[in-house]
CSV table of N, CA, C and O in Angstrom, one decimal:
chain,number,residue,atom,x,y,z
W,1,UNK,N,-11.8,11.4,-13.1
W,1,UNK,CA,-10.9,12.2,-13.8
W,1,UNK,C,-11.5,12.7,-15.1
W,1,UNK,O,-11.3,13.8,-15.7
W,2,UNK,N,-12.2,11.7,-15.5
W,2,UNK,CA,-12.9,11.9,-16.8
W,2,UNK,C,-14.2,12.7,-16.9
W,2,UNK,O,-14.6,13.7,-17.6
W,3,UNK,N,-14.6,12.3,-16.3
W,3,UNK,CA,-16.2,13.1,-15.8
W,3,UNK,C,-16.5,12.9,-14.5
W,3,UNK,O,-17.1,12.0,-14.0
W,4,UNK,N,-16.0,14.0,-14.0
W,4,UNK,CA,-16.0,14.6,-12.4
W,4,UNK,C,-17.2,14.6,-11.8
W,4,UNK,O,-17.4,14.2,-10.7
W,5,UNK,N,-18.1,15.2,-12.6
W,5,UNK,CA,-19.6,15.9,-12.5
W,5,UNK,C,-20.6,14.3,-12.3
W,5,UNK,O,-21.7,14.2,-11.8
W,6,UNK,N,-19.7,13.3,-13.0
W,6,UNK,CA,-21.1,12.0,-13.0
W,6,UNK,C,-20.4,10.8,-11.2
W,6,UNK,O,-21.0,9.9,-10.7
W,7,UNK,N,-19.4,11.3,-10.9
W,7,UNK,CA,-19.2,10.5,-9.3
W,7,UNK,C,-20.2,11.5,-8.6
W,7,UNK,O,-20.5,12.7,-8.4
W,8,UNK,N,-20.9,9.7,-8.0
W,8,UNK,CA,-21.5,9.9,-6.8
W,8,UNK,C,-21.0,10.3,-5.7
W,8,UNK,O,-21.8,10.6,-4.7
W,9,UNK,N,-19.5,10.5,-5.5
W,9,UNK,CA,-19.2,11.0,-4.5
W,9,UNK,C,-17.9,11.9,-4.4
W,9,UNK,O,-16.8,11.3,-4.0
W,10,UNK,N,-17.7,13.3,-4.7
W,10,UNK,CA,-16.6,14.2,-5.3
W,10,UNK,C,-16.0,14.6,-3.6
W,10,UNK,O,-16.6,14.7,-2.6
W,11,UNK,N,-14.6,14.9,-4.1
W,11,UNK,CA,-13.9,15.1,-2.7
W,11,UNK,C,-13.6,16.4,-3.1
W,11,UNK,O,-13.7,16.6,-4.3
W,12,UNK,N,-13.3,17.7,-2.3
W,12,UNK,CA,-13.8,18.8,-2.4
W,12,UNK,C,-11.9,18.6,-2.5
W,12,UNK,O,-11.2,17.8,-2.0
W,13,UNK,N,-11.8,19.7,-3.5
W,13,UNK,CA,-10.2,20.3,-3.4
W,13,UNK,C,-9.2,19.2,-4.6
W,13,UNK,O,-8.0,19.3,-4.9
W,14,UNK,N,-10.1,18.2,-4.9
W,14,UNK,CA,-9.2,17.3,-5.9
W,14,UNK,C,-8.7,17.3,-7.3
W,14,UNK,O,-9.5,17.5,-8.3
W,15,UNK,N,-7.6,17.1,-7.4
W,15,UNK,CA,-6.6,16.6,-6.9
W,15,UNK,C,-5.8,17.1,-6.0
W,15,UNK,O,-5.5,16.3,-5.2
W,16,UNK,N,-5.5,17.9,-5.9
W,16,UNK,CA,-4.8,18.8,-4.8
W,16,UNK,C,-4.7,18.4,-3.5
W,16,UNK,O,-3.8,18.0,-2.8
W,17,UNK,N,-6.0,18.4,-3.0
W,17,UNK,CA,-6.1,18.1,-1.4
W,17,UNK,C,-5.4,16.6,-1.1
W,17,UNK,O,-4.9,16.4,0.0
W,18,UNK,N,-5.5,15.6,-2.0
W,18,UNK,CA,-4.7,14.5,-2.0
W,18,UNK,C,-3.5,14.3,-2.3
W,18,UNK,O,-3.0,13.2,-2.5
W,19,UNK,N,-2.9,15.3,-2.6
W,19,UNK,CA,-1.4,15.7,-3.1
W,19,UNK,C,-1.0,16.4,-1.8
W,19,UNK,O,0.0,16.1,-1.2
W,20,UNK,N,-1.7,17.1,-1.5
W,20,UNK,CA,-1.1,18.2,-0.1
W,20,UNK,C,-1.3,17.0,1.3
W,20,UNK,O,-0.5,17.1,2.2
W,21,UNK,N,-2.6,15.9,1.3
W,21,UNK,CA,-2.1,14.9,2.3
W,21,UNK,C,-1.2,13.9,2.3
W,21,UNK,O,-0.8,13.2,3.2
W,22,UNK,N,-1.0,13.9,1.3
W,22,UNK,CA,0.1,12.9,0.9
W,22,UNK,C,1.6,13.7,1.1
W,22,UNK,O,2.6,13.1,1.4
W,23,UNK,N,1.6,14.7,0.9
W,23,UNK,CA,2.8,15.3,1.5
W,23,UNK,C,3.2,15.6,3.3
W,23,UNK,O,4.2,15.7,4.0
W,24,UNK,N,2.1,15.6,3.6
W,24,UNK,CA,1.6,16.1,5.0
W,24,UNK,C,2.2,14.9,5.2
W,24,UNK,O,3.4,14.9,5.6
W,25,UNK,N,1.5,13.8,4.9
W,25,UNK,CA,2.1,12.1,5.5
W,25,UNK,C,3.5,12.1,5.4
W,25,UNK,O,4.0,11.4,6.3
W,26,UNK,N,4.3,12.8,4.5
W,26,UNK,CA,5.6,12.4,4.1
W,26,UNK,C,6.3,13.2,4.8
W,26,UNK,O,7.3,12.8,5.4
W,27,UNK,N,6.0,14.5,5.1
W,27,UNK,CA,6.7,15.1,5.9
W,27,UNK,C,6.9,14.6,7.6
W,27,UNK,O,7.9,14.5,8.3
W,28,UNK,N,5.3,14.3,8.0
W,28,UNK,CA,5.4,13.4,9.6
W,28,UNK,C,6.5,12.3,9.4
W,28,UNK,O,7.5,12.2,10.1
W,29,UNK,N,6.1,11.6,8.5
W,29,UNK,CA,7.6,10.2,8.6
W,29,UNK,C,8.7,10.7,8.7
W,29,UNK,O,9.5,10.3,9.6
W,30,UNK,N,9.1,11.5,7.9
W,30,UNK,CA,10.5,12.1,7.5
W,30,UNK,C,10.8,12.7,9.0
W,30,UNK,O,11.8,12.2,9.5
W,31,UNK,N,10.0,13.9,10.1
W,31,UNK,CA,10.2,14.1,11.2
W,31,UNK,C,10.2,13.0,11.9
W,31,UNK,O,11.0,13.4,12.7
W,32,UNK,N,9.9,12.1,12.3
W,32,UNK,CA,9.5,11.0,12.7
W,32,UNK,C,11.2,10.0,13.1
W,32,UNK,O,11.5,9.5,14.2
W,33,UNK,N,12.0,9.9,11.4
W,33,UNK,CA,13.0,9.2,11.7
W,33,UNK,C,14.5,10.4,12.0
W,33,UNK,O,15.6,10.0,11.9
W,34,UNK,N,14.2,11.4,12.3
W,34,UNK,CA,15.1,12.8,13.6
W,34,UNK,C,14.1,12.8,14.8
W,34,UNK,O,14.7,13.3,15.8
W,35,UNK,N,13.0,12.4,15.0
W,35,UNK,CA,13.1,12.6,16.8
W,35,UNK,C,13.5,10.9,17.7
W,35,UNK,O,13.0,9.8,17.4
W,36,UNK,N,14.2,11.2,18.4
W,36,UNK,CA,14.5,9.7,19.0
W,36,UNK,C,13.5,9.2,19.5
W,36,UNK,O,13.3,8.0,19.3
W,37,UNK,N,12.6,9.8,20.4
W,37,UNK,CA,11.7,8.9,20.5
W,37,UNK,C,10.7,8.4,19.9
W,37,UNK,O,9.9,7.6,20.3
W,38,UNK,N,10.7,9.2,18.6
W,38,UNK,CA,9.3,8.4,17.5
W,38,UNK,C,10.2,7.3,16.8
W,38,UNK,O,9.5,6.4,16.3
W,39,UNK,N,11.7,7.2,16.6
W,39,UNK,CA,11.8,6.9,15.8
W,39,UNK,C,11.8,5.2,15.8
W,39,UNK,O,11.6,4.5,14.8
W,40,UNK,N,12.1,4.7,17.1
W,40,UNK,CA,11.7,3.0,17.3
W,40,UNK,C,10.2,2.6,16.8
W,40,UNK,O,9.8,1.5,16.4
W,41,UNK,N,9.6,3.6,16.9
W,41,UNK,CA,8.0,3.0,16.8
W,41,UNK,C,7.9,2.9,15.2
W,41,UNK,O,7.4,2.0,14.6
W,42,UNK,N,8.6,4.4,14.4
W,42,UNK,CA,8.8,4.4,12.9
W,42,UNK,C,9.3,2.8,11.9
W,42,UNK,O,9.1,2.1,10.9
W,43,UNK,N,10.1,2.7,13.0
W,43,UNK,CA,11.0,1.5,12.3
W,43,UNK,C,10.2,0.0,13.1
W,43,UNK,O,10.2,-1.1,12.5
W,44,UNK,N,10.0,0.0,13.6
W,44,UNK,CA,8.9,-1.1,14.7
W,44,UNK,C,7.5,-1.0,13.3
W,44,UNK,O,7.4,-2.1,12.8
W,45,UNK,N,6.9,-0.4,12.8
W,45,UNK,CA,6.1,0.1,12.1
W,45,UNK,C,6.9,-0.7,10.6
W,45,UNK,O,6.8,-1.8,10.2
W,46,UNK,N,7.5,0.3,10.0
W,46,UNK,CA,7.9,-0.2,8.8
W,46,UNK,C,8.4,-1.3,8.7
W,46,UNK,O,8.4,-1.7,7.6
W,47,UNK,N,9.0,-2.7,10.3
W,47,UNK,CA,9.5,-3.6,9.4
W,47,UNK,C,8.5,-5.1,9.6
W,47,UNK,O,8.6,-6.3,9.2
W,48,UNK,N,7.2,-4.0,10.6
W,48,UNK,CA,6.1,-4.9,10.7
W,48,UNK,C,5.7,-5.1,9.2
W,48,UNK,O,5.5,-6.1,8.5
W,49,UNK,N,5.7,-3.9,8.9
W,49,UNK,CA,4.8,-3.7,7.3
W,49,UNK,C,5.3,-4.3,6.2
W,49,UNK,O,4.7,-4.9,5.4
W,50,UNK,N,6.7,-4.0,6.3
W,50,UNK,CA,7.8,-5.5,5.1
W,50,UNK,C,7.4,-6.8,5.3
W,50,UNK,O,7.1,-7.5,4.3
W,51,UNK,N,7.2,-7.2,6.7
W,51,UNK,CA,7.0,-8.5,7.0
W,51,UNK,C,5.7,-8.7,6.6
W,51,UNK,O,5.6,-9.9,6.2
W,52,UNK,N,4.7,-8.1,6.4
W,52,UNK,CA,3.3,-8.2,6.0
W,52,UNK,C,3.2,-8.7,4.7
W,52,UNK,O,2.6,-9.8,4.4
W,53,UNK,N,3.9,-7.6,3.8
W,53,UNK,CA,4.3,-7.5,2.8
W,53,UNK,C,5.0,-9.1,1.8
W,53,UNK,O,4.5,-9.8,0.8
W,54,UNK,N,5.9,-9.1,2.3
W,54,UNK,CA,6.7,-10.3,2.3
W,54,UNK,C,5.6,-11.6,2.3
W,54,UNK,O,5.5,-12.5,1.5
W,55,UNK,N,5.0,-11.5,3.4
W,55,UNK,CA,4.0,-12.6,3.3
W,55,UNK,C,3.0,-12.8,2.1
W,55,UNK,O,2.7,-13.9,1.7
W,56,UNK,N,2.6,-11.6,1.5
W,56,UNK,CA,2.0,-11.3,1.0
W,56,UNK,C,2.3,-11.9,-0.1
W,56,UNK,O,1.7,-12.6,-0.9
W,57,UNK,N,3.3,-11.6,-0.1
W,57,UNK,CA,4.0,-11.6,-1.9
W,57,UNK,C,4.1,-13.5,-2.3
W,57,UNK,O,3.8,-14.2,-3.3
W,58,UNK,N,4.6,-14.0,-0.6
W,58,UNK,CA,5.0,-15.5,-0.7
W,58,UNK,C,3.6,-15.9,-0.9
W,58,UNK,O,3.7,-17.1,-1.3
W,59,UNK,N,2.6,-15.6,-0.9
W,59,UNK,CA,1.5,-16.5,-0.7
W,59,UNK,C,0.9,-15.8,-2.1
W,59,UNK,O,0.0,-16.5,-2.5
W,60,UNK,N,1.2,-14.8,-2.8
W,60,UNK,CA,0.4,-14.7,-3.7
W,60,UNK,C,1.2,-15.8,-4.9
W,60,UNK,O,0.7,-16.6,-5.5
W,61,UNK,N,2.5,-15.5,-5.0
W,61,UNK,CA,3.3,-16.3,-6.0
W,61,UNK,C,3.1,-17.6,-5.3
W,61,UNK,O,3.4,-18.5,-6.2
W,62,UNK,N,2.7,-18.2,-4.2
W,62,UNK,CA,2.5,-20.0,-3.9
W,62,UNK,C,0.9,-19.9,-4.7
W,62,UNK,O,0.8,-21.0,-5.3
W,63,UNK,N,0.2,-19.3,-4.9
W,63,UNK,CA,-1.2,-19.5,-5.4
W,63,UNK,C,-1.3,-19.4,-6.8
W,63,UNK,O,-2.1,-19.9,-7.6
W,64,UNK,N,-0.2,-18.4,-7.2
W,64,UNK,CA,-0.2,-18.6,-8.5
W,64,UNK,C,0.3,-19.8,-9.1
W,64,UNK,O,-0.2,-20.2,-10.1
W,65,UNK,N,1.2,-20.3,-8.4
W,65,UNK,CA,2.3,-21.8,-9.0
W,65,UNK,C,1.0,-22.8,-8.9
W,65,UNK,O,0.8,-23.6,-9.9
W,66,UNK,N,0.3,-22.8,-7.9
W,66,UNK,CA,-0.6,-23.9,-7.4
W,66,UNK,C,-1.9,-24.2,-8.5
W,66,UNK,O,-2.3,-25.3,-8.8
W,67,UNK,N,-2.5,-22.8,-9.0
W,67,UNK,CA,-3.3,-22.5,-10.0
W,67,UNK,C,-3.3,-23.1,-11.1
W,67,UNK,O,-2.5,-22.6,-11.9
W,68,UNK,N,-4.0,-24.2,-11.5
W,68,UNK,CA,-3.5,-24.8,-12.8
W,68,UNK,C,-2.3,-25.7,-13.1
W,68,UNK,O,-2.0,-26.5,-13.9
W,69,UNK,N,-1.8,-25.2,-12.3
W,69,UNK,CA,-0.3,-26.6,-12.5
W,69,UNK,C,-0.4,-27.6,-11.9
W,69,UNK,O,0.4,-28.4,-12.1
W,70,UNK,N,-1.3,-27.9,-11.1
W,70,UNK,CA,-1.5,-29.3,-10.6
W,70,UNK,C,-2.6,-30.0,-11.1
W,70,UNK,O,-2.5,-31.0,-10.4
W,71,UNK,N,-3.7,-30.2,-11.9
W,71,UNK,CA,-4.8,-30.3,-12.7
W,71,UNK,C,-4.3,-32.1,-13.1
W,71,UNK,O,-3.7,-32.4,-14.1
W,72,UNK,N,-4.5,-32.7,-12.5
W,72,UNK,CA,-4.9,-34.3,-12.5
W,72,UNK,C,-6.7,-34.6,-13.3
W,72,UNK,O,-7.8,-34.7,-12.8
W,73,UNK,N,-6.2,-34.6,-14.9
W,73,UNK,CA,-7.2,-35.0,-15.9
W,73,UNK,C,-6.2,-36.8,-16.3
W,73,UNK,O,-5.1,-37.2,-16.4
W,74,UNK,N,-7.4,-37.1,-16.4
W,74,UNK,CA,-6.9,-38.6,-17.5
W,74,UNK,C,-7.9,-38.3,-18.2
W,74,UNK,O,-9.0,-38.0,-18.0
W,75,UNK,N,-6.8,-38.6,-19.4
W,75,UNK,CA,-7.3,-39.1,-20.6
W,75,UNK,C,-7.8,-39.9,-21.4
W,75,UNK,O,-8.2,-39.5,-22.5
């Protein structure tokens, strides 16, 4: 963003073209939960992805608690 000219690797149309796919994406979902038959796979999808999520979160906050709070020094 700062100096465009020094990335080894520039995406042709940016920012924009990643604004205009990222709408593209938004509009397929949005169609997606009005047609009946995409929409089990939409929701099969999204509550895989919570569950992922969820996991995620439980295991990152058990690693944080575990980090340093158990430290068995004698003095």
């Amino acid at each position: 963003r700062e100096l465009p000219s020094g990335l080894a690797l520039r995406m042709w149309g940016f920012p924009w073209l990643t604004w205009a796919a990222l709408a593209a994406m938004a509009t397929v979902l949005v169609l997606m939960v009005f047609d009946d038959s995409a929409r089990p796979q939409l929701l099969w999808s999204a509550g895989a992805t919570g569950v992922v999520l969820v996991v995620a979160l439980v295991r990152g906050f058990r690693s944080d608690d575990t980090s340093g709070t158990h430290s068995h020094h004698r003095d």
